[in-house]
CSV table of N, CA and C in Angstrom, one decimal:
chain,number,residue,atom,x,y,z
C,1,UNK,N,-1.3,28.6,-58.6
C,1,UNK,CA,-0.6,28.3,-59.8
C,1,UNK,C,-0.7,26.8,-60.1
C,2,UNK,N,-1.0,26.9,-61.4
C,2,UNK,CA,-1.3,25.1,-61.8
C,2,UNK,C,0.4,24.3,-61.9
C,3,UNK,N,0.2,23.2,-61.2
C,3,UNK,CA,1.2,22.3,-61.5
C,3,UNK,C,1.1,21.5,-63.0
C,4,UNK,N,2.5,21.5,-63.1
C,4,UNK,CA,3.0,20.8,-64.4
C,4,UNK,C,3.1,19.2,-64.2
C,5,UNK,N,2.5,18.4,-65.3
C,5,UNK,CA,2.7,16.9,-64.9
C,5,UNK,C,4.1,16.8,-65.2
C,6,UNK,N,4.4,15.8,-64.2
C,6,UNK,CA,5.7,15.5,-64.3
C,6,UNK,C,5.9,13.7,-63.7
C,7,UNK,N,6.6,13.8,-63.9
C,7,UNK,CA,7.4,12.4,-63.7
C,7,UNK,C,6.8,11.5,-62.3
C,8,UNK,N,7.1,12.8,-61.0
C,8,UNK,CA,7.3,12.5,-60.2
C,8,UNK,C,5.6,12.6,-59.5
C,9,UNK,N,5.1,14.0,-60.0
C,9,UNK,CA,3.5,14.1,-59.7
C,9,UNK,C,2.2,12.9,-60.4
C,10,UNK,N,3.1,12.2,-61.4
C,10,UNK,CA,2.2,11.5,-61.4
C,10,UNK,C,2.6,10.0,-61.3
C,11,UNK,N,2.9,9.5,-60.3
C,11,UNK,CA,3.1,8.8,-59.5
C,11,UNK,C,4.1,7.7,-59.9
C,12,UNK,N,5.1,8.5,-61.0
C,12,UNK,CA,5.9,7.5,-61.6
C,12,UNK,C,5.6,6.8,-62.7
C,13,UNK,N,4.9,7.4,-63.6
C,13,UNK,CA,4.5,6.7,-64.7
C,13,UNK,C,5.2,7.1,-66.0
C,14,UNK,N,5.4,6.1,-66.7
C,14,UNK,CA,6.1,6.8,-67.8
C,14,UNK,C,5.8,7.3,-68.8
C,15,UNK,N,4.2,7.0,-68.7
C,15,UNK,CA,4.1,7.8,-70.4
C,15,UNK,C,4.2,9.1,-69.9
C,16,UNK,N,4.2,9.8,-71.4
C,16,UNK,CA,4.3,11.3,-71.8
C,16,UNK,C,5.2,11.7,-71.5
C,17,UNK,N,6.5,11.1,-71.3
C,17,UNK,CA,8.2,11.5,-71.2
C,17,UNK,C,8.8,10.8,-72.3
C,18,UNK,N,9.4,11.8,-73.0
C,18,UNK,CA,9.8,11.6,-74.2
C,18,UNK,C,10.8,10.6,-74.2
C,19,UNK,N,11.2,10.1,-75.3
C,19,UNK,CA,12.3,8.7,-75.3
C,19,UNK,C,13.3,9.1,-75.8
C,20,UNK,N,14.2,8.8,-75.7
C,20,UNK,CA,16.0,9.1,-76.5
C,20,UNK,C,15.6,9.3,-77.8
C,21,UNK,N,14.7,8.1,-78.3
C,21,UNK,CA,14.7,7.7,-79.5
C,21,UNK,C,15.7,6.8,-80.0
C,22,UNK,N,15.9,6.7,-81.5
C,22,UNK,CA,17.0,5.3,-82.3
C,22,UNK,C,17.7,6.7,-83.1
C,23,UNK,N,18.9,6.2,-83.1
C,23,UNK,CA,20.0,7.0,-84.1
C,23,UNK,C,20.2,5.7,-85.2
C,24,UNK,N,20.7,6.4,-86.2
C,24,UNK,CA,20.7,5.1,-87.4
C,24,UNK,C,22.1,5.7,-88.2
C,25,UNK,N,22.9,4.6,-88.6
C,25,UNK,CA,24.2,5.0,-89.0
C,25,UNK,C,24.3,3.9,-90.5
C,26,UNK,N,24.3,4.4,-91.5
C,26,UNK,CA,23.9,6.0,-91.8
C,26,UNK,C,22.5,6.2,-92.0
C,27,UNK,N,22.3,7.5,-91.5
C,27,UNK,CA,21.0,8.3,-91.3
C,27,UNK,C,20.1,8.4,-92.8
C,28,UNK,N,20.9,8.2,-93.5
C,28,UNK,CA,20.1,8.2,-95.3
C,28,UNK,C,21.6,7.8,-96.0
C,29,UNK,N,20.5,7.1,-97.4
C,29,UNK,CA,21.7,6.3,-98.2
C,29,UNK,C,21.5,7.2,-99.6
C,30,UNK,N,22.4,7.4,-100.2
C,30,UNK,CA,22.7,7.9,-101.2
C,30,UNK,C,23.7,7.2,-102.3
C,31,UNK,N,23.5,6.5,-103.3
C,31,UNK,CA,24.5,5.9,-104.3
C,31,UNK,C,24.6,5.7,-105.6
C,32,UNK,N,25.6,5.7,-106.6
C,32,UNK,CA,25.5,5.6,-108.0
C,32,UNK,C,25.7,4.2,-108.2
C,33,UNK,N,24.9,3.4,-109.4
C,33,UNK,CA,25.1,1.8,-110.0
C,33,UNK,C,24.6,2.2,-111.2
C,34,UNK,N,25.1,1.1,-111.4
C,34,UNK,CA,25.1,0.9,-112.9
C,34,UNK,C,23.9,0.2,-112.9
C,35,UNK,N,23.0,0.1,-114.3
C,35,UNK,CA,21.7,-0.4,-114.6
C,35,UNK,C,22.0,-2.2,-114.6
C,36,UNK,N,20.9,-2.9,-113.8
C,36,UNK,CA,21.3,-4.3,-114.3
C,36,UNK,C,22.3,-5.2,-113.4
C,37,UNK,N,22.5,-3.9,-112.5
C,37,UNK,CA,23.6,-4.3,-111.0
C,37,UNK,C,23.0,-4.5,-110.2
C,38,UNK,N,23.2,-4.7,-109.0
C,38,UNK,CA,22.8,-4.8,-107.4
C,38,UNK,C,23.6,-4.3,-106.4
C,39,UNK,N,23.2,-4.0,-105.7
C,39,UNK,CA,24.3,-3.4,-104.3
C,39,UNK,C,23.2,-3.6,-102.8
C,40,UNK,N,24.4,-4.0,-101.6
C,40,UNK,CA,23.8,-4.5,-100.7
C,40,UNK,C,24.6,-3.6,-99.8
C,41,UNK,N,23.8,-3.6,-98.5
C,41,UNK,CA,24.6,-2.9,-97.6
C,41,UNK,C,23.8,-3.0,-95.9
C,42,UNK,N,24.5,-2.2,-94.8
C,42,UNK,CA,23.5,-2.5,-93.8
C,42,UNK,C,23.5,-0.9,-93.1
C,43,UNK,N,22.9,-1.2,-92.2
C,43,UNK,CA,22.5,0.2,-91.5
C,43,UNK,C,22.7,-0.1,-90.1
C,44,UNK,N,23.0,0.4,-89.0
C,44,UNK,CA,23.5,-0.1,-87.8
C,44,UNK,C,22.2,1.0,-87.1
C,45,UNK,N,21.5,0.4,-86.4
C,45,UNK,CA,20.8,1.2,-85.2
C,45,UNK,C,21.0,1.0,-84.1
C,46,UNK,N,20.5,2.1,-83.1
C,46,UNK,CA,21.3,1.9,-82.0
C,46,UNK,C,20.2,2.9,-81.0
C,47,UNK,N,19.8,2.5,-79.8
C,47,UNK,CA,19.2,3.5,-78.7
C,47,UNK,C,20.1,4.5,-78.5
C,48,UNK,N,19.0,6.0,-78.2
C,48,UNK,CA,20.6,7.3,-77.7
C,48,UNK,C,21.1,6.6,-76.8
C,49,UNK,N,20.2,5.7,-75.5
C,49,UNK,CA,20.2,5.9,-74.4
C,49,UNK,C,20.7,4.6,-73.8
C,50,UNK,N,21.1,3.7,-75.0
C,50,UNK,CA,21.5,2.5,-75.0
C,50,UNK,C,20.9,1.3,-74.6
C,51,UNK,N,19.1,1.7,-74.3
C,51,UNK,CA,18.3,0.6,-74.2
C,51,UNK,C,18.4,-0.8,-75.8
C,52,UNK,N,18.3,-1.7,-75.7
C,52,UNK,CA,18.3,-2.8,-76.9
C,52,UNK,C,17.3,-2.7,-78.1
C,53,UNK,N,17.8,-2.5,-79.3
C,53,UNK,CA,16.8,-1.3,-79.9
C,53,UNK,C,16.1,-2.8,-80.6
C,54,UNK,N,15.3,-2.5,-81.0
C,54,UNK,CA,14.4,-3.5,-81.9
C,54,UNK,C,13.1,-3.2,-82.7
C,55,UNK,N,12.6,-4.0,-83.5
C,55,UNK,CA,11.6,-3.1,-84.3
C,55,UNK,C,11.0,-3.9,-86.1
C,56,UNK,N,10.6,-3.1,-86.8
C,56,UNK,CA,10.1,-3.9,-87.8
C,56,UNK,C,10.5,-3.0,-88.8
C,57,UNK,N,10.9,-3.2,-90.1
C,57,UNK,CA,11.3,-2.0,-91.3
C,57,UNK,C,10.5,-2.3,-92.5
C,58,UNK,N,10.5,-1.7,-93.8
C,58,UNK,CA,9.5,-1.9,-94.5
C,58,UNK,C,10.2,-1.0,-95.6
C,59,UNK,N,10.4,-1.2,-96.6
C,59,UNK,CA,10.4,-1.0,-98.3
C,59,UNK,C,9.5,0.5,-98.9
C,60,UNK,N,9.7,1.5,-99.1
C,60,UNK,CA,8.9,2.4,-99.9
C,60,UNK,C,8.7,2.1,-101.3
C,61,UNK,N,9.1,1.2,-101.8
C,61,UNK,CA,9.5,0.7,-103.4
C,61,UNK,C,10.0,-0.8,-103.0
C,62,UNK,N,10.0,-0.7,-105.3
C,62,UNK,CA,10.2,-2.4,-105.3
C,62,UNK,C,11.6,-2.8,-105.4
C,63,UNK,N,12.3,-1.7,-105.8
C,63,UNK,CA,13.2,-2.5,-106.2
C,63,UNK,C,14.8,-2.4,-104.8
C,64,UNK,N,14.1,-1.5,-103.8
C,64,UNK,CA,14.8,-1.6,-102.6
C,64,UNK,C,13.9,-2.3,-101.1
C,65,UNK,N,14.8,-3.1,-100.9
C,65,UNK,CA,14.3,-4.3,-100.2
C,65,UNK,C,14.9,-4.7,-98.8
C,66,UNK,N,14.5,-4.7,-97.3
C,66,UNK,CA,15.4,-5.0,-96.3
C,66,UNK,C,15.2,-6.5,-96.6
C,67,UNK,N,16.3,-7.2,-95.7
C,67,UNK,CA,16.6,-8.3,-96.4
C,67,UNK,C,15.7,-9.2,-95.1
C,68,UNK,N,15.5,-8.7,-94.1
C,68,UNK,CA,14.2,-9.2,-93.1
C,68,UNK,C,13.8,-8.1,-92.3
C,69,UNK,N,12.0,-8.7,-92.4
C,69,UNK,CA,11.2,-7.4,-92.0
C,69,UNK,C,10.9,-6.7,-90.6
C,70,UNK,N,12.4,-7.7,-90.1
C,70,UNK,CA,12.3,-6.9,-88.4
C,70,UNK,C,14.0,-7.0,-88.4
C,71,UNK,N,13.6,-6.5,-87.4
C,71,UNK,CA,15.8,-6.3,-86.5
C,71,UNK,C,15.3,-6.3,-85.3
C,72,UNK,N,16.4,-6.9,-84.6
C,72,UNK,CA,16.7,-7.5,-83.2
C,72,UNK,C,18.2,-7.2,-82.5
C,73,UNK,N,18.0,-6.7,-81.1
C,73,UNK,CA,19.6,-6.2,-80.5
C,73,UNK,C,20.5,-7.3,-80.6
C,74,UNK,N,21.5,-7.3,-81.0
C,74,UNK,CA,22.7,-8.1,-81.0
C,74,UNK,C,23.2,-7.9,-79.0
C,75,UNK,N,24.5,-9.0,-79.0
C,75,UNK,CA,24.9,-8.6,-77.6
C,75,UNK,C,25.1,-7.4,-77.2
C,76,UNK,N,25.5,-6.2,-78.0
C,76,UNK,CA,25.5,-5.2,-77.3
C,76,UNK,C,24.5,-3.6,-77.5
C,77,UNK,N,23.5,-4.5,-77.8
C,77,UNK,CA,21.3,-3.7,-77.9
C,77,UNK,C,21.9,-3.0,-78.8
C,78,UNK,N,22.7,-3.1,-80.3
C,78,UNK,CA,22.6,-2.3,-81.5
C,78,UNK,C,22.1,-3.3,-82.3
C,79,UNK,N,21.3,-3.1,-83.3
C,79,UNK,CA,20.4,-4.0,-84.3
C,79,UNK,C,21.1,-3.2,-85.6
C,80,UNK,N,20.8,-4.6,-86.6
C,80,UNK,CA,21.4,-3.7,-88.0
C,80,UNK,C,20.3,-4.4,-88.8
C,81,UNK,N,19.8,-3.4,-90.1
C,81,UNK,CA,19.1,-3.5,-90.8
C,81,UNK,C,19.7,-3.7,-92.6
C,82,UNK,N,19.5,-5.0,-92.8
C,82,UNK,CA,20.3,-5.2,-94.3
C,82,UNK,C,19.6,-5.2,-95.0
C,83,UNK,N,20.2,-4.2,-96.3
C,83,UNK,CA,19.0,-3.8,-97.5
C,83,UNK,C,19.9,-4.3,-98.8
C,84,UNK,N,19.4,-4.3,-99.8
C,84,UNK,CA,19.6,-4.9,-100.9
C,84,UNK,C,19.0,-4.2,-102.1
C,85,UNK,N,19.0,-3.6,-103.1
C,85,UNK,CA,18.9,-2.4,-104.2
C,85,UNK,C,19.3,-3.2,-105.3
C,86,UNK,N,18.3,-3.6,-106.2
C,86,UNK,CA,17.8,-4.3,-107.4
C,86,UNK,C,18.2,-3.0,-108.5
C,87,UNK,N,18.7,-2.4,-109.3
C,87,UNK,CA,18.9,-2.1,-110.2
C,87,UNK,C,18.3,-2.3,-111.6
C,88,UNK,N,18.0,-3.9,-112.2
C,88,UNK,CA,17.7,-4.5,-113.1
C,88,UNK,C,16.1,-3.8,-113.4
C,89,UNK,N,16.5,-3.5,-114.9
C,89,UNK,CA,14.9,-3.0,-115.1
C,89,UNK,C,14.9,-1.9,-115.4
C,90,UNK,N,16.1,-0.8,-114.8
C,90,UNK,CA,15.9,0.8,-114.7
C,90,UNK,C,16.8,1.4,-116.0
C,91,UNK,N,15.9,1.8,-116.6
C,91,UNK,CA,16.9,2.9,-117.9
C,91,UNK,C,17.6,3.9,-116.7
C,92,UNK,N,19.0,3.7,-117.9
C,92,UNK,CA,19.9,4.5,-117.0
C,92,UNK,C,19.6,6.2,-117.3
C,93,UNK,N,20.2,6.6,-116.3
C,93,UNK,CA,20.2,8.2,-116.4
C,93,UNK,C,18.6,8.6,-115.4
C,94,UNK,N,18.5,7.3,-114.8
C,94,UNK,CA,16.6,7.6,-114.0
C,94,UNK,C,17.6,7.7,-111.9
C,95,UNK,N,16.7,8.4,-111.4
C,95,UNK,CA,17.1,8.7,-110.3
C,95,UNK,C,15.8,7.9,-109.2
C,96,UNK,N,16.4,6.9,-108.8
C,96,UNK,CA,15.2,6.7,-107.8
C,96,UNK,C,15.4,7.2,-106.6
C,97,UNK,N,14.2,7.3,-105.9
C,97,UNK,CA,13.9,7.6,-104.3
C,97,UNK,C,12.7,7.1,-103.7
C,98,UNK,N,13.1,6.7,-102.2
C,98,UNK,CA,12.3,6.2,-101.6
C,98,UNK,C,12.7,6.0,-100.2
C,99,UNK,N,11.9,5.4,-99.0
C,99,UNK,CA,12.8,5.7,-98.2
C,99,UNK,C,12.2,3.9,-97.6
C,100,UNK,N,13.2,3.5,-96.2
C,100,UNK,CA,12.9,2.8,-95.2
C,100,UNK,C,11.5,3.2,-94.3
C,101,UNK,N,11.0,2.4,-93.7
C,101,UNK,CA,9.8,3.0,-92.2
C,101,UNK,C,10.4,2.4,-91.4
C,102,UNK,N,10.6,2.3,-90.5
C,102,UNK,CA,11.0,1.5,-88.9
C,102,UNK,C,10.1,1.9,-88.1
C,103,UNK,N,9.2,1.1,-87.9
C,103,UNK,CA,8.8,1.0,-86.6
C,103,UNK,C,8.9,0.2,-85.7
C,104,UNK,N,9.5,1.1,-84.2
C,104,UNK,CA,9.7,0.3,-83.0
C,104,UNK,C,9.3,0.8,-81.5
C,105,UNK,N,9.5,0.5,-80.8
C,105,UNK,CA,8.7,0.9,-79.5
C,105,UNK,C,9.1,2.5,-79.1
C,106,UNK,N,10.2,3.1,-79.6
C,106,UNK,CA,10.9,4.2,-79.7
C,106,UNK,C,10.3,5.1,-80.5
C,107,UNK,N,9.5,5.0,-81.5
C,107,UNK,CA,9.1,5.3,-82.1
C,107,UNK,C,8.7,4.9,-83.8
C,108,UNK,N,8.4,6.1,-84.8
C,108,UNK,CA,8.4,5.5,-86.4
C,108,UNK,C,9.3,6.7,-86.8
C,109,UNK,N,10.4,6.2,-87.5
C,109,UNK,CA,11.1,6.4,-88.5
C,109,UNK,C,11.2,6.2,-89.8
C,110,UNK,N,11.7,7.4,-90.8
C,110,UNK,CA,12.2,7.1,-91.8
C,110,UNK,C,14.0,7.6,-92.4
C,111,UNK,N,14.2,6.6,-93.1
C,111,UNK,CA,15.3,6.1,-93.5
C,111,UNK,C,15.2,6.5,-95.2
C,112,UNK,N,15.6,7.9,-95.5
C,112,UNK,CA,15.4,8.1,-97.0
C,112,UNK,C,16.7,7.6,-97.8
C,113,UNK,N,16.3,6.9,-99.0
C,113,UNK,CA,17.4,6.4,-99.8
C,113,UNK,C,17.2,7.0,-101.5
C,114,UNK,N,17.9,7.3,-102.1
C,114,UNK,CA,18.5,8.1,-103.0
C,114,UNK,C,19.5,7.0,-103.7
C,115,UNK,N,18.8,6.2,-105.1
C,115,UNK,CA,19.9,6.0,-106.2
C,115,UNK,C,19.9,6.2,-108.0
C,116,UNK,N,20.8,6.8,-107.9
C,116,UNK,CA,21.2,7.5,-109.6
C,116,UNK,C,21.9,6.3,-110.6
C,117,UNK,N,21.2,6.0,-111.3
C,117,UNK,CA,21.6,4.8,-111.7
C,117,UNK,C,22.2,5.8,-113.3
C,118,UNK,N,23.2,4.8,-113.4
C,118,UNK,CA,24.3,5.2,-114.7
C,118,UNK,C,23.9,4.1,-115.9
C,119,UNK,N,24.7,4.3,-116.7
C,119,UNK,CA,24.1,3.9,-117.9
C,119,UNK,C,25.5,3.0,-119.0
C,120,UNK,N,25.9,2.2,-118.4
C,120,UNK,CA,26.5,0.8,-118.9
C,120,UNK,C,26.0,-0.4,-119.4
C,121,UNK,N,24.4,-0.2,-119.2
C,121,UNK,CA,23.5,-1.4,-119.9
C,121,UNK,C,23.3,-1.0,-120.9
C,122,UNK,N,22.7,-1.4,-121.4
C,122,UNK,CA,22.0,-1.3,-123.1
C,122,UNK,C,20.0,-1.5,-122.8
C,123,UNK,N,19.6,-1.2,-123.5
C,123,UNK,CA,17.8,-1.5,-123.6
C,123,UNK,C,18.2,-2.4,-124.7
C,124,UNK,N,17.7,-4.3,-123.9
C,124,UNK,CA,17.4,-4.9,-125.3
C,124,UNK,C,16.5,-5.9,-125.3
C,125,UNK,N,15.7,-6.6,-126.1
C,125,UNK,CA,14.5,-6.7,-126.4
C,125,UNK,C,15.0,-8.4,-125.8
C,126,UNK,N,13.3,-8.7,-124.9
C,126,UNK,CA,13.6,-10.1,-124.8
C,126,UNK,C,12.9,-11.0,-125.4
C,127,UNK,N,13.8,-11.9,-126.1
C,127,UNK,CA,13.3,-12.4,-126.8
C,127,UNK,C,12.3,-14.1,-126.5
C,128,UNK,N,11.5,-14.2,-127.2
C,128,UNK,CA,11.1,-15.4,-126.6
C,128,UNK,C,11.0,-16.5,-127.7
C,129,UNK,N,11.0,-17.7,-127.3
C,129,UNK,CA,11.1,-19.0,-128.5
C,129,UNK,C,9.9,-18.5,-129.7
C,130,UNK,N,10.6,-18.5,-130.3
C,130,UNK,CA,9.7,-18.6,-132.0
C,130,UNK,C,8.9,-17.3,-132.5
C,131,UNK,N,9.5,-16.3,-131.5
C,131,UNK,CA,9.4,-15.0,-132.6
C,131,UNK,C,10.9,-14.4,-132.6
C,132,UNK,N,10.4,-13.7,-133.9
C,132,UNK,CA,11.7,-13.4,-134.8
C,132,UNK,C,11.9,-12.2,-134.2
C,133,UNK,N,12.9,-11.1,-134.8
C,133,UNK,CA,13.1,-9.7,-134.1
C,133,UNK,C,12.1,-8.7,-134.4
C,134,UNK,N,11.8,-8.8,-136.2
C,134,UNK,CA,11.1,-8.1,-136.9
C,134,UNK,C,9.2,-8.3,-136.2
C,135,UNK,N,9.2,-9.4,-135.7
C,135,UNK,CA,7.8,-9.2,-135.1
C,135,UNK,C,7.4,-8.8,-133.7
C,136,UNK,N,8.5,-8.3,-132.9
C,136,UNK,CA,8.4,-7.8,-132.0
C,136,UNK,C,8.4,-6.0,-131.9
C,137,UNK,N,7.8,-5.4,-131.7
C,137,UNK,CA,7.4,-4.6,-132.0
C,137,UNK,C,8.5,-2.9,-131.5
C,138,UNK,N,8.8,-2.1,-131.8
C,138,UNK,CA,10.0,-1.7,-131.3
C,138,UNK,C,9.4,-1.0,-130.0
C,139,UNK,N,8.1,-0.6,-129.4
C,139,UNK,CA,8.0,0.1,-128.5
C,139,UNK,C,6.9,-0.5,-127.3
C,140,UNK,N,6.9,-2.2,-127.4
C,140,UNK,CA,6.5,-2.8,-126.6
C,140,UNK,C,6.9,-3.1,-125.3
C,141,UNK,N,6.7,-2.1,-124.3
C,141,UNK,CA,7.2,-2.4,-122.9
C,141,UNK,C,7.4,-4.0,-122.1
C,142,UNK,N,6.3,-4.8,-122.7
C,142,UNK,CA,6.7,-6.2,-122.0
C,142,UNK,C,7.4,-6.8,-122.6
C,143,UNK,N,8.2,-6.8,-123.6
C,143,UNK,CA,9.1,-7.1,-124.5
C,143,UNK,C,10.9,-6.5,-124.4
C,144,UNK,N,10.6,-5.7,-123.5
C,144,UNK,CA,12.1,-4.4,-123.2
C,144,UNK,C,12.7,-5.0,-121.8
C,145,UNK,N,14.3,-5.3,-121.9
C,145,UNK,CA,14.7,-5.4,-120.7
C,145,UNK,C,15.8,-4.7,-120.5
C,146,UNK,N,16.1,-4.1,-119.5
C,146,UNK,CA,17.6,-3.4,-119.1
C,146,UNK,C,18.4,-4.9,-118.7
C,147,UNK,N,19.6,-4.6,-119.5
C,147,UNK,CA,20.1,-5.9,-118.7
C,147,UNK,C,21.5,-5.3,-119.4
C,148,UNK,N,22.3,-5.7,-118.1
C,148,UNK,CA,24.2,-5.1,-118.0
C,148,UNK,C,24.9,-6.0,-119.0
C,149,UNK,N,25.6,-4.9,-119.8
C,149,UNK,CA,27.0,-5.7,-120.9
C,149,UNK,C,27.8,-6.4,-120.0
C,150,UNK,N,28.0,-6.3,-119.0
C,150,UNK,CA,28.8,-7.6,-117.9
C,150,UNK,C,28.2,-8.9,-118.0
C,151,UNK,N,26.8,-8.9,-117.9
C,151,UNK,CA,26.3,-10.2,-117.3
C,151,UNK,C,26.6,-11.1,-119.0
């Protein structure tokens, strides 16, 4: 009967024994804003197994952003990952998705994010020195900005 590699038969080596892996809190983001807003937030990672987790993350899109492109264990080996969600630019009633990548010695993950952006901006035309309104043209995209009745 053939033996099974294992741990012990092959002489203590660790590849091909699976890893805990990273848990991520929260595991996917989901949120509503308003067009023209921003929202920030972080993400806590953490070994199952409580080794010091570490790693590099990465953007699926432009308008969601980690705020640096690695994480590093704090004193007690959980790393957190801060992102930042650009809104400005999006007609409201548009749903974006996209997700995080993490890669780290645990492996590659994804971090899917989901935002439904609402509709308290207005579409209005940007204007530039020394043309009028009438010469700008009504359905010229470089000319169109989302921008919030707040600001």
């Amino acid at each position: 009967m053939r033996d099974f590699y294992t741990k012990e038969n092959m002489q203590g080596e660790a590849f091909h024994v699976p890893d805990a892996g990273l848990a991520f809190e929260p595991s996917e983001l989901a949120f509503e804003m308003e067009t023209g807003t921003g929202r920030e937030g972080v993400i806590r990672v953490r070994h199952k197994a409580g080794k010091p987790s570490r790693g590099y993350v990465y953007s699926s899109g432009p308008c969601m952003r980690a705020m640096r492109e690695q994480f590093a264990p704090g004193a007690d080996g959980t790393g957190f990952i801060r992102w930042q969600f650009d809104a400005r630019g999006i007609a409201p009633g548009r749903t974006v998705r996209g997700f995080f990548r993490v890669i780290s010695p645990f492996g590659e993950y994804r971090i899917p994010y989901c935002a439904e952006i609402s509709g308290k901006g207005e579409l209005l035309r940007k204007k530039e020195p020394g043309i009028r309104d009438k010469d700008i043209p009504e359905k010229d995209p470089a000319r169109l900005e989302i921008l919030s009745k707040e600001q």
